[in-house]
Amino acid sequence: LFSFFLDAEPSWDFLNSLQRRILTSAASAVSATVASLVVSIAALPFTLVTFLYSFFSEKVFGRSSLIHSFRKAMDGDDVNRALTTTRFSDLQPPLSPPVIDALTQSGFQFCTPVQAATIPLLCSHKDVAVDAATGSGKTLAFVVPVVEILRRCSSRPKPHHVMGIIISPTRELSSQIYEVARPFVSTLPNFKAVLLVGGADVKVDMKVIEEEGANLLIGTPGRLFDIMDRFENLDFRNFEVLILDEADRLLDMGFQKQITSIISRLPKLRRTGLFSATQTEAVEELSKAGLRNPIRVEVKAETKPGSLSSTQLASSKTPSSLHIEYLECEADKKSTQLVDILIKNKSKKIIVYFMTCACVDYWGVVLPQLTDLKGLFLIPLHGKMKQTAREKALASFVSLSSGVLLCTDVAARGLDIPGVDCIVQYDPPQDPNVFVHRVGRTARLGREGNAIVFLLPKEEAYIEFLSIRRVPIQERIYCSDASDIVQQIRMAAKRDRDVMEKGVKAFVSFIRAYKEHHCSFIFRWKELEIGKLAMGYGLLQLPLMPEVKHHSLSTEGFVPVEDINFGEVKYKDKSREKQRKKNLQAKKEAQKQLAKPEPKKTPNVAAPILRKKTARQRRATQTAEDEDELAREYRLLKKLKKGTIDETEYAKLTGTEELL
């Protein structure tokens, strides 16, 4: 036993000696020894009994599975493998007893690597720029030092003296940070933390601040900027610490103008922490502008021997406990493969990412109607939902032990949803930087997790692109015997006009979002086989689109539904159907009143004869149009990066409103 716990195998000499001693024991003592042994074993802990059995079984019978299980139990579970041996109580400078108590009550005893590296630095009044894999515990890495810094302030806070600000890109992430911070902030006497996010009336937030005060502001840049601009009584003279979480996303979403304005109102003698899973050039620029002599903290993913080369793992951008696969299939088979994955993982918690809000709406209506998915919890979530609906959807999914969240990239950053087993990317993200954040919703804090991304045959270059970006990925076997569900989708569209219309809207929004893909050299929209894509969406007919008309995209593989009058497809919702008929009748009457006999057209003899353009002229015209469009988008992107326009305006000007 001593040899085992010292991590050394017992020698054969030791075992042989033990065996000789047992065999030479007096026969008269055997029965008493056996009886005593039985009583002793009954009193032993189960894990130790298991160990003893497996230990001798391995030596005598060659069994090794139980000893492996015991070693795994001794080493700790998957969560503990993501932790260091450093306790929060061992950190220097030491954390205050109330914070240690709050950590213990929340179940936190040991630090993750990013926490062990970052907390002492911030508590020692150093600025930090932290680059760590998603799911590594960054939230606690800044919440704890923020509370410690505020506790050590000499001055007692007054109601409207703001001493700390935590900024994050989305409402959901801000709400999550607020919930994590609450038990720690409650240890500060006479201290008030306020959550400030969009989706609610700004006057309500101002009333809360006026009546209750605000010493720590947690929220999104837009609402924080709005409150600071409107509420003149906020005092920042005693400001201590600023945290920017998911900094790269803050800049990508066009918040640079608001962030610059917020920072300009804060004292320069402060502590600043910049946290992100990816460090971009824009983040580096922000670091230079907002941080004073920052210390760079970079925590790499833990290596896991066996599956990939040590070189790949050592530089991996994702946790070693995360297994990422790509599934290559034709566009008309994607929906079938998705349903097959959901069927085989009904008992698991899954997040499925789509490119646009319209796609989430469509699949959120279609999938629950499929026979094989009856009884499965399917919850849609995207940025165009009302704030209350978003909160309800997220809370519902968090509370489930198994189910599926259908969402856009609104749920790709920072959210810590417990127990997520698998991530499915039905559409690869428009922004390649988001890929790591999407898959990071699983395999958090050392737990095992799986991620699957769907790719079309012409998108296979994305695999090499991910490898260059230090994302290890392997091929998933295509399931050839999956049941085709396209006919079921079409039947649902025939029964309900809402399904039919949502399908068309989702299809159009996907093509337009695909057209604006950041990796356009891989995701070439002019090579999209929209016929197969439309079949995969279960459309009844191909919609009229200028992209199809002017660029001759392939419609091969699409089989239109012939035996149906699309004008007669009814809404399942009776009130909507009644309103539709009423609108049709009003439209017919308006057309009758406006109808006038058209004058006969006389040929204009003097008009010049228009000749058909040659193929070369058509190509030249198209190339010129493409170059003009590219130049226009580049100018808009520069304006977005400078903060001249925000993300909403940029999306409208580029036709990508549906992405969030």
XYZ file of C-alpha atoms in Angstrom:
660
model
C 0.000 0.000 0.000
C 2.855 2.377 0.842
C 4.428 1.557 -2.512
C 1.180 2.281 -4.310
C 0.551 5.632 -2.664
C 4.148 6.613 -3.380
C 3.268 5.990 -7.061
C 5.646 3.000 -7.379
C 4.687 -0.552 -8.320
C 5.216 -3.216 -5.562
C 8.190 -5.456 -6.379
C 7.815 -9.184 -7.078
C 10.251 -9.913 -4.219
C 7.861 -8.199 -1.857
C 4.890 -10.200 -3.172
C 6.795 -13.519 -3.078
C 7.936 -12.845 0.471
C 4.378 -12.010 1.463
C 3.146 -15.210 -0.194
C 5.740 -17.389 1.684
C 4.800 -15.845 5.002
C 1.111 -16.556 4.419
C 1.773 -20.178 3.382
C 3.955 -20.862 6.434
C 1.388 -19.493 8.883
C 0.010 -21.916 11.442
C -3.050 -23.820 10.224
C -4.738 -23.270 13.526
C -4.765 -19.512 13.022
C -6.274 -19.640 9.521
C -9.918 -19.732 10.524
C -9.514 -16.925 13.058
C -7.586 -14.843 10.545
C -10.245 -15.302 7.852
C -13.012 -14.343 10.265
C -11.086 -11.270 11.374
C -10.354 -10.347 7.746
C -14.041 -10.553 6.792
C -15.005 -8.252 9.662
C -12.186 -5.837 8.786
C -13.138 -5.713 5.108
C -16.759 -5.029 6.020
C -15.601 -2.015 8.007
C -13.352 -0.651 5.246
C -14.464 2.175 2.926
C -15.847 0.897 -0.359
C -13.186 2.626 -2.462
C -10.370 0.955 -0.493
C -12.023 -2.475 -0.789
C -12.314 -1.885 -4.524
C -8.658 -0.981 -4.657
C -7.520 -4.088 -2.738
C -9.589 -6.338 -4.975
C -8.424 -4.701 -8.182
C -4.791 -4.578 -7.033
C -4.529 -8.314 -6.434
C -6.739 -9.080 -9.436
C -4.283 -7.221 -11.630
C -1.318 -9.203 -10.313
C -3.010 -12.591 -10.348
C -5.506 -12.377 -13.209
C -4.126 -9.469 -15.263
C -7.159 -7.216 -14.685
C -6.450 -3.515 -14.871
C -9.738 -1.652 -15.369
C -10.605 -1.290 -11.689
C -7.133 -0.205 -10.673
C -7.320 2.399 -13.439
C -10.661 3.603 -12.090
C -9.242 3.851 -8.585
C -6.233 5.820 -9.775
C -8.624 8.135 -11.593
C -10.637 8.602 -8.405
C -7.457 9.295 -6.432
C -6.266 11.833 -9.018
C -9.642 13.599 -8.984
C -12.380 13.931 -11.546
C -12.269 15.887 -14.810
C -12.970 19.148 -13.003
C -10.009 18.786 -10.644
C -7.635 18.133 -13.551
C -8.335 21.729 -14.670
C -7.327 23.055 -11.231
C -3.926 23.771 -9.762
C -2.708 22.673 -6.341
C -2.886 26.311 -5.235
C -5.663 27.061 -2.789
C -7.355 30.446 -2.734
C -6.294 30.675 0.908
C -2.618 30.321 -0.155
C -2.570 33.247 -2.604
C -0.275 36.200 -1.919
C -1.203 38.881 -1.073
C -3.699 36.942 1.066
C -7.410 37.219 0.357
C -9.650 38.551 3.108
C -11.527 36.045 5.326
C -14.990 37.109 4.039
C -13.914 36.396 0.441
C -12.397 33.043 1.437
C -15.667 32.165 3.194
C -17.696 33.185 0.125
C -15.450 31.046 -2.094
C -15.789 28.055 0.234
C -19.576 28.391 0.403
C -19.692 28.525 -3.400
C -17.624 25.326 -3.622
C -14.350 26.940 -4.740
C -11.251 25.707 -2.931
C -8.497 25.399 -5.551
C -7.592 27.920 -8.264
C -7.580 27.338 -11.993
C -4.310 28.364 -13.714
C -5.682 31.699 -14.909
C -7.000 32.489 -11.421
C -3.713 31.542 -9.746
C -1.797 33.773 -12.179
C -4.142 36.771 -12.353
C -5.607 37.327 -8.876
C -2.245 38.056 -7.157
C -1.269 40.508 -9.912
C -4.483 42.542 -9.780
C -4.460 42.473 -5.978
C -0.875 43.815 -6.139
C -2.114 46.821 -8.138
C -0.814 45.647 -11.524
C -2.604 46.102 -14.854
C -3.105 42.801 -16.676
C -3.938 41.650 -20.216
C -5.149 38.065 -19.901
C -5.291 35.603 -22.792
C -6.736 32.251 -21.670
C -8.736 29.455 -23.262
C -12.490 29.752 -22.995
C -13.968 27.971 -19.985
C -10.835 28.472 -17.877
C -12.460 30.445 -15.049
C -11.759 34.024 -16.177
C -14.880 35.470 -14.500
C -13.755 34.557 -10.989
C -10.229 35.678 -11.928
C -11.410 39.297 -12.051
C -14.422 39.284 -9.678
C -12.316 38.239 -6.655
C -9.566 40.890 -7.088
C -12.150 43.595 -7.841
C -13.838 42.914 -4.496
C -10.463 42.782 -2.711
C -9.329 46.087 -4.234
C -12.589 47.768 -3.230
C -12.369 46.325 0.299
C -8.925 47.850 0.812
C -10.048 51.361 -0.107
C -9.439 53.779 2.735
C -12.498 55.918 2.050
C -15.987 54.678 2.875
C -18.073 54.710 -0.318
C -20.891 57.204 -0.671
C -24.060 56.183 -2.586
C -23.055 57.719 -5.934
C -19.285 57.186 -5.744
C -18.466 54.693 -8.511
C -15.345 52.728 -7.587
C -15.415 49.880 -10.100
C -16.786 49.034 -13.565
C -17.015 45.651 -15.310
C -17.874 45.822 -19.033
C -18.925 42.828 -21.161
C -20.359 42.641 -24.714
C -23.769 41.003 -24.184
C -26.692 41.236 -21.790
C -26.540 37.548 -20.954
C -22.847 37.663 -20.075
C -23.280 40.806 -17.978
C -26.137 39.165 -16.084
C -23.991 36.089 -15.475
C -21.088 38.179 -14.148
C -23.494 40.061 -11.876
C -24.807 36.798 -10.410
C -21.258 35.510 -9.836
C -20.242 38.787 -8.172
C -23.248 39.138 -5.849
C -22.103 36.827 -3.003
C -18.679 38.501 -2.983
C -19.987 42.070 -3.175
C -22.347 41.285 -0.287
C -19.252 40.934 1.947
C -18.528 44.658 1.431
C -20.401 46.843 3.951
C -22.505 49.710 2.548
C -21.628 48.714 -0.994
C -24.049 48.526 -3.941
C -23.528 46.711 -7.259
C -25.867 47.549 -10.149
C -26.550 45.627 -13.372
C -26.954 47.905 -16.406
C -27.989 46.239 -19.680
C -30.204 47.121 -22.632
C -33.681 45.767 -23.216
C -35.213 47.647 -20.278
C -36.238 51.263 -19.742
C -33.178 53.378 -18.945
C -35.318 55.523 -16.630
C -35.847 52.510 -14.365
C -32.073 52.052 -14.040
C -31.613 55.744 -13.299
C -34.291 55.602 -10.593
C -32.569 52.616 -8.931
C -29.219 54.439 -8.935
C -30.827 57.623 -7.603
C -32.575 55.835 -4.723
C -30.105 53.059 -3.821
C -26.778 54.322 -5.134
C -24.166 52.557 -7.285
C -20.565 51.749 -6.339
C -19.870 48.897 -8.791
C -21.335 49.064 -12.304
C -21.657 45.824 -14.294
C -23.102 45.989 -17.797
C -22.875 46.446 -21.538
C -21.041 49.419 -23.110
C -24.143 51.000 -24.644
C -26.173 51.154 -21.436
C -23.164 52.144 -19.293
C -22.344 54.978 -21.688
C -25.998 56.080 -21.673
C -26.210 56.114 -17.860
C -22.895 57.955 -17.460
C -24.027 60.510 -20.034
C -27.462 61.094 -18.466
C -26.730 60.788 -14.741
C -24.543 63.721 -13.742
C -24.386 62.858 -10.024
C -22.099 59.850 -10.526
C -18.706 60.610 -8.967
C -15.587 58.877 -10.345
C -12.932 60.676 -8.276
C -12.349 57.614 -6.077
C -12.503 55.141 -8.951
C -10.271 52.092 -8.438
C -10.653 49.310 -11.018
C -11.902 48.761 -14.596
C -12.442 45.322 -16.148
C -13.040 44.698 -19.868
C -14.305 41.144 -20.397
C -14.317 39.535 -23.879
C -12.398 42.571 -25.095
C -12.086 41.394 -28.698
C -15.854 41.010 -28.980
C -16.407 44.450 -27.458
C -14.406 45.957 -30.312
C -15.851 43.694 -33.026
C -19.376 44.777 -32.082
C -18.520 48.434 -32.701
C -18.362 49.580 -29.066
C -14.996 51.317 -29.412
C -16.549 54.794 -29.344
C -18.504 54.083 -26.151
C -15.551 52.359 -24.455
C -13.231 55.251 -25.325
C -15.763 57.701 -23.898
C -16.163 55.657 -20.694
C -12.382 55.374 -20.192
C -11.919 59.112 -20.792
C -14.120 59.865 -17.753
C -12.112 57.630 -15.416
C -8.974 58.610 -13.457
C -5.705 57.433 -14.996
C -4.485 56.187 -11.610
C -6.594 53.048 -11.582
C -6.183 49.300 -12.057
C -7.306 47.865 -15.394
C -7.813 44.255 -16.443
C -8.372 43.199 -20.035
C -9.663 39.630 -20.483
C -10.238 37.643 -23.667
C -9.849 34.200 -25.201
C -8.323 35.737 -28.354
C -5.898 38.658 -28.551
C -6.402 40.618 -31.785
C -4.593 43.700 -33.091
C -7.506 45.874 -31.958
C -7.233 44.420 -28.447
C -3.506 45.169 -28.441
C -4.257 48.774 -29.394
C -6.839 49.029 -26.611
C -4.307 47.550 -24.198
C -1.781 50.236 -25.118
C -4.368 53.003 -24.738
C -6.139 51.873 -21.560
C -3.507 49.978 -19.537
C -0.369 51.274 -17.808
C 2.628 48.914 -18.118
C 0.391 45.840 -18.294
C 1.575 42.341 -17.458
C 0.605 39.833 -20.134
C -0.898 36.605 -18.761
C -1.224 33.788 -21.285
C -2.616 30.455 -20.109
C -2.429 27.639 -22.669
C -4.697 24.599 -22.791
C -3.590 21.527 -20.828
C -1.876 18.917 -22.976
C -3.441 15.503 -23.299
C -1.186 12.814 -24.787
C -2.433 10.175 -27.154
C -4.909 11.776 -29.522
C -2.817 14.409 -31.301
C 0.812 15.384 -31.586
C 2.381 17.106 -28.613
C 3.208 20.107 -30.793
C -0.437 20.591 -31.723
C -1.615 20.190 -28.158
C 0.994 22.440 -26.639
C -0.186 25.331 -28.766
C -3.888 24.452 -28.847
C -6.404 27.271 -28.465
C -8.963 24.856 -27.008
C -8.978 22.695 -23.844
C -7.469 19.223 -24.189
C -10.684 17.683 -22.830
C -12.575 19.016 -25.866
C -12.907 16.688 -28.866
C -13.677 18.638 -32.079
C -14.892 16.966 -35.283
C -16.020 18.128 -38.712
C -18.787 16.438 -40.688
C -18.564 16.864 -44.458
C -21.871 16.455 -46.288
C -23.923 17.931 -49.127
C -26.245 20.844 -48.369
C -29.403 18.762 -48.891
C -28.238 16.246 -46.249
C -27.292 18.666 -43.472
C -30.721 18.746 -41.826
C -30.938 14.942 -41.920
C -27.507 14.588 -40.293
C -28.426 17.161 -37.637
C -31.575 15.276 -36.665
C -29.597 12.020 -36.559
C -27.133 13.575 -34.087
C -29.964 14.916 -31.911
C -31.719 11.517 -31.886
C -28.543 9.706 -30.813
C -27.915 12.224 -28.022
C -31.416 12.702 -26.602
C -30.177 12.312 -23.040
C -27.515 15.021 -23.439
C -27.395 18.797 -23.269
C -26.622 20.258 -26.709
C -26.211 23.732 -28.220
C -26.805 24.110 -31.982
C -25.491 27.288 -33.646
C -27.022 28.812 -36.784
C -25.872 31.756 -38.896
C -28.908 34.057 -38.556
C -31.884 34.845 -36.322
C -34.284 33.781 -39.088
C -32.626 30.346 -39.215
C -33.105 29.924 -35.464
C -36.774 30.914 -35.775
C -37.325 28.449 -38.622
C -35.623 25.405 -37.132
C -37.161 26.234 -33.769
C -40.582 25.758 -35.401
C -39.732 22.815 -37.690
C -37.680 20.475 -35.503
C -40.324 19.985 -32.762
C -42.771 18.783 -35.458
C -40.544 15.893 -36.570
C -41.681 12.468 -35.389
C -38.277 11.338 -34.097
C -37.786 14.486 -31.991
C -41.115 14.388 -30.153
C -40.624 15.024 -26.451
C -37.196 16.627 -26.874
C -36.835 20.098 -25.326
C -35.878 22.534 -28.131
C -35.356 26.150 -27.053
C -34.643 28.999 -29.542
C -32.511 32.002 -28.532
C -31.289 34.945 -30.621
C -30.597 38.659 -30.374
C -33.858 39.858 -31.924
C -35.973 38.282 -29.200
C -37.312 40.581 -26.486
C -35.128 40.773 -23.402
C -37.649 38.953 -21.188
C -37.972 36.155 -23.757
C -34.171 35.845 -24.004
C -33.812 35.613 -20.236
C -36.598 33.046 -19.989
C -35.117 30.905 -22.787
C -31.646 30.922 -21.262
C -32.959 30.177 -17.760
C -35.028 27.276 -19.119
C -32.039 25.704 -20.846
C -29.782 26.171 -17.814
C -32.315 24.346 -15.611
C -32.578 21.336 -17.963
C -30.526 18.186 -17.495
C -30.970 17.387 -21.210
C -32.251 19.387 -24.149
C -31.241 21.479 -27.159
C -30.586 25.223 -27.390
C -30.954 26.601 -30.938
C -29.135 29.919 -31.106
C -27.006 32.475 -32.934
C -23.683 33.834 -31.715
C -25.533 35.778 -29.013
C -24.815 32.683 -26.878
C -21.250 32.142 -28.121
C -19.302 34.285 -25.662
C -18.548 33.840 -21.999
C -21.819 32.221 -20.936
C -21.222 29.479 -18.387
C -24.086 27.055 -18.995
C -23.566 24.027 -16.745
C -23.486 20.498 -18.096
C -23.280 21.167 -21.860
C -22.146 17.901 -23.465
C -21.969 18.790 -27.151
C -21.761 21.795 -29.487
C -23.118 21.492 -33.040
C -22.283 24.239 -35.532
C -24.867 23.760 -38.260
C -23.367 26.814 -39.957
C -19.698 27.750 -39.412
C -19.470 31.240 -37.860
C -19.243 34.244 -40.147
C -16.387 35.549 -37.999
C -13.690 32.835 -37.637
C -12.682 34.230 -34.227
C -16.058 33.101 -32.876
C -15.342 29.415 -33.573
C -13.261 28.965 -30.414
C -15.866 30.756 -28.317
C -18.685 28.596 -29.654
C -16.976 25.302 -28.868
C -15.912 26.733 -25.517
C -19.454 26.396 -24.154
C -18.580 22.747 -23.456
C -15.529 21.068 -21.870
C -15.370 23.816 -19.262
C -13.046 23.529 -16.267
C -11.605 20.221 -17.439
C -14.849 18.365 -18.118
C -15.079 16.232 -21.248
C -16.930 17.740 -24.208
C -17.592 17.237 -27.918
C -18.053 19.686 -30.772
C -19.155 19.084 -34.371
C -19.058 21.536 -37.273
C -20.889 20.907 -40.567
C -18.947 21.641 -43.754
C -19.908 21.436 -47.419
C -17.494 19.588 -49.747
C -16.225 22.887 -51.191
C -15.505 24.231 -47.695
C -12.890 21.622 -46.743
C -10.119 24.256 -46.784
C -11.607 25.437 -43.481
C -10.052 22.382 -41.800
C -6.533 23.523 -42.687
C -7.474 27.070 -41.708
C -8.476 25.859 -38.221
C -5.256 23.860 -37.896
C -3.225 26.976 -38.681
C -5.220 28.733 -35.960
C -4.205 26.001 -33.492
C -7.621 24.353 -33.305
C -7.164 20.545 -33.417
C -9.936 18.880 -35.413
C -10.697 15.383 -36.707
C -13.146 13.975 -39.247
C -16.487 12.532 -38.134
C -17.909 9.556 -40.010
C -20.922 10.433 -42.160
C -24.044 8.476 -41.150
C -25.314 6.975 -44.414
C -28.359 5.255 -42.892
C -29.903 8.381 -41.308
C -33.615 8.790 -42.053
C -34.367 11.533 -44.598
C -36.547 14.189 -42.957
C -37.010 16.571 -45.922
C -40.466 15.207 -46.766
C -41.581 15.684 -43.160
C -40.441 19.322 -43.294
C -42.305 19.881 -46.565
C -45.472 18.353 -45.122
C -45.194 20.742 -42.158
C -44.860 23.669 -44.612
C -47.968 22.525 -46.508
C -49.976 22.375 -43.282
C -48.880 25.756 -41.925
C -48.112 28.921 -43.872
C -45.998 30.143 -40.951
C -43.537 27.268 -41.500
C -43.469 27.932 -45.248
C -42.763 31.657 -44.812
C -40.187 31.157 -42.064
C -38.369 28.637 -44.286
C -38.083 31.112 -47.162
C -36.947 33.887 -44.830
C -34.312 31.639 -43.224
C -33.035 30.479 -46.615
C -32.689 34.038 -47.960
C -31.070 35.321 -44.755
C -28.529 32.481 -44.795
C -27.434 33.185 -48.386
C -27.051 36.905 -47.677
C -25.083 36.221 -44.484
C -22.933 33.653 -46.314
C -22.201 36.319 -48.916
C -20.694 38.520 -46.177
C -18.510 35.758 -44.679
C -15.166 37.003 -43.346
C -13.431 33.939 -44.846
C -14.767 34.569 -48.338
C -11.764 32.802 -49.879
C -13.072 29.564 -48.301
C -16.808 30.217 -48.161
C -17.362 31.350 -51.753
C -21.018 32.269 -52.058
C -20.992 32.140 -55.860
C -20.239 28.408 -55.599
C -23.212 27.701 -53.325
C -25.448 24.947 -54.673
C -28.661 26.645 -53.682
C -30.814 23.905 -55.190
C -29.454 21.373 -52.700
C -29.491 23.996 -49.960
C -33.192 24.687 -50.560
C -33.927 20.958 -50.421
C -32.134 20.740 -47.079
C -34.351 23.547 -45.796
C -37.417 21.684 -47.049
C -38.635 24.589 -49.223
C -41.646 24.028 -51.465
C -40.277 26.331 -54.187
C -37.183 28.426 -54.829
C -37.681 32.082 -53.862
C -36.881 34.827 -56.356
C -33.547 36.364 -55.387
C -31.303 38.804 -57.265
C -28.280 36.742 -56.151
C -29.690 33.777 -58.068
C -30.927 35.744 -61.057
C -27.753 37.723 -61.759
C -25.045 35.243 -60.752
C -26.391 31.975 -62.154
C -26.059 30.001 -58.917
C -26.618 26.256 -59.266
C -30.224 25.137 -58.759
C -29.383 21.511 -59.482
C -30.843 19.052 -57.008
C -34.003 20.989 -56.190
C -37.337 19.279 -56.857
C -40.209 21.796 -56.633
C -43.610 20.773 -55.273
C -46.063 20.799 -58.186
C -49.448 19.826 -56.738
C -50.042 22.885 -54.566
C -51.444 26.408 -54.834
C -49.171 28.467 -52.607
C -51.770 31.201 -52.240
C -54.116 28.731 -50.574
C -51.690 27.488 -47.905
C -53.255 28.524 -44.596
C -51.879 29.594 -41.256
C -52.416 27.062 -38.499
C -53.142 29.990 -36.197
C -56.791 30.865 -36.923
C -56.461 34.529 -35.970
C -53.510 34.996 -38.347
C -55.368 33.190 -41.134
C -58.405 35.411 -40.610
C -56.235 38.519 -40.812
C -54.484 37.196 -43.944
C -57.800 36.711 -45.745
C -58.897 40.165 -44.686
C -55.691 41.669 -46.088
C -56.083 39.740 -49.369
C -59.619 41.034 -49.801
C -58.539 44.610 -49.139
C -55.700 44.240 -51.642
C -58.059 42.959 -54.362
C -60.443 45.879 -53.862
C -57.581 48.372 -54.020
C -56.340 46.833 -57.276
C -59.822 47.095 -58.838
C -60.039 50.796 -58.043
C -56.589 51.496 -59.449
C -57.065 49.383 -62.571
C -56.987 51.487 -65.774
C -56.778 50.471 -69.443
C -53.161 50.545 -70.514
C -52.418 52.627 -73.616
C -51.041 50.770 -76.591
C -47.301 50.921 -76.819
C -45.936 52.388 -80.060
C -42.432 51.469 -81.099
C -39.907 54.292 -80.765
C -38.237 54.349 -84.141
C -35.656 56.882 -83.036
C -34.465 54.752 -80.091
C -30.992 53.241 -80.578
C -30.689 49.491 -81.066
C -29.435 47.849 -77.829
C -26.967 45.133 -78.577
C -26.413 42.169 -76.288
C -23.150 42.338 -74.339
C -20.427 39.851 -75.091
C -19.246 37.386 -72.427
C -16.068 39.416 -71.908
C -18.071 42.615 -71.399
C -20.372 40.887 -68.911
C -17.388 39.572 -66.935
C -15.753 42.996 -66.935
C -18.967 44.626 -65.710
C -19.387 42.022 -62.957
C -15.764 42.371 -61.854
C -16.132 46.148 -61.645
C -19.318 45.789 -59.574
C -17.627 43.315 -57.215
C -14.624 45.606 -56.759
C -16.882 48.591 -56.025
C -18.843 46.545 -53.493
C -15.648 45.314 -51.814
C -14.251 48.856 -51.622
C -17.517 50.110 -50.108
C -17.531 47.367 -47.463
C -13.884 48.101 -46.625
C -14.700 51.790 -46.081
C -17.625 50.863 -43.834
C -15.439 48.452 -41.853
C -12.867 51.201 -41.258
C -15.651 53.473 -39.998
C -16.836 50.706 -37.671
C -13.339 50.145 -36.248
C -12.907 53.905 -35.703
C -16.276 54.098 -33.950
C -17.786 56.486 -36.524
C -20.701 54.062 -36.963
C -21.955 51.378 -34.601
C -22.519 47.692 -35.354
C -26.272 48.144 -35.949
C -25.719 50.810 -38.599
C -22.920 48.744 -40.157
C -25.219 45.717 -40.341
C -27.948 47.757 -42.057
C -25.540 49.203 -44.612
C -24.069 45.790 -45.441
C -27.349 43.876 -45.324
C -26.346 41.631 -42.391
C -29.077 42.650 -39.909
C -30.123 39.017 -39.459
C -26.825 37.800 -37.979
C -27.739 38.635 -34.390
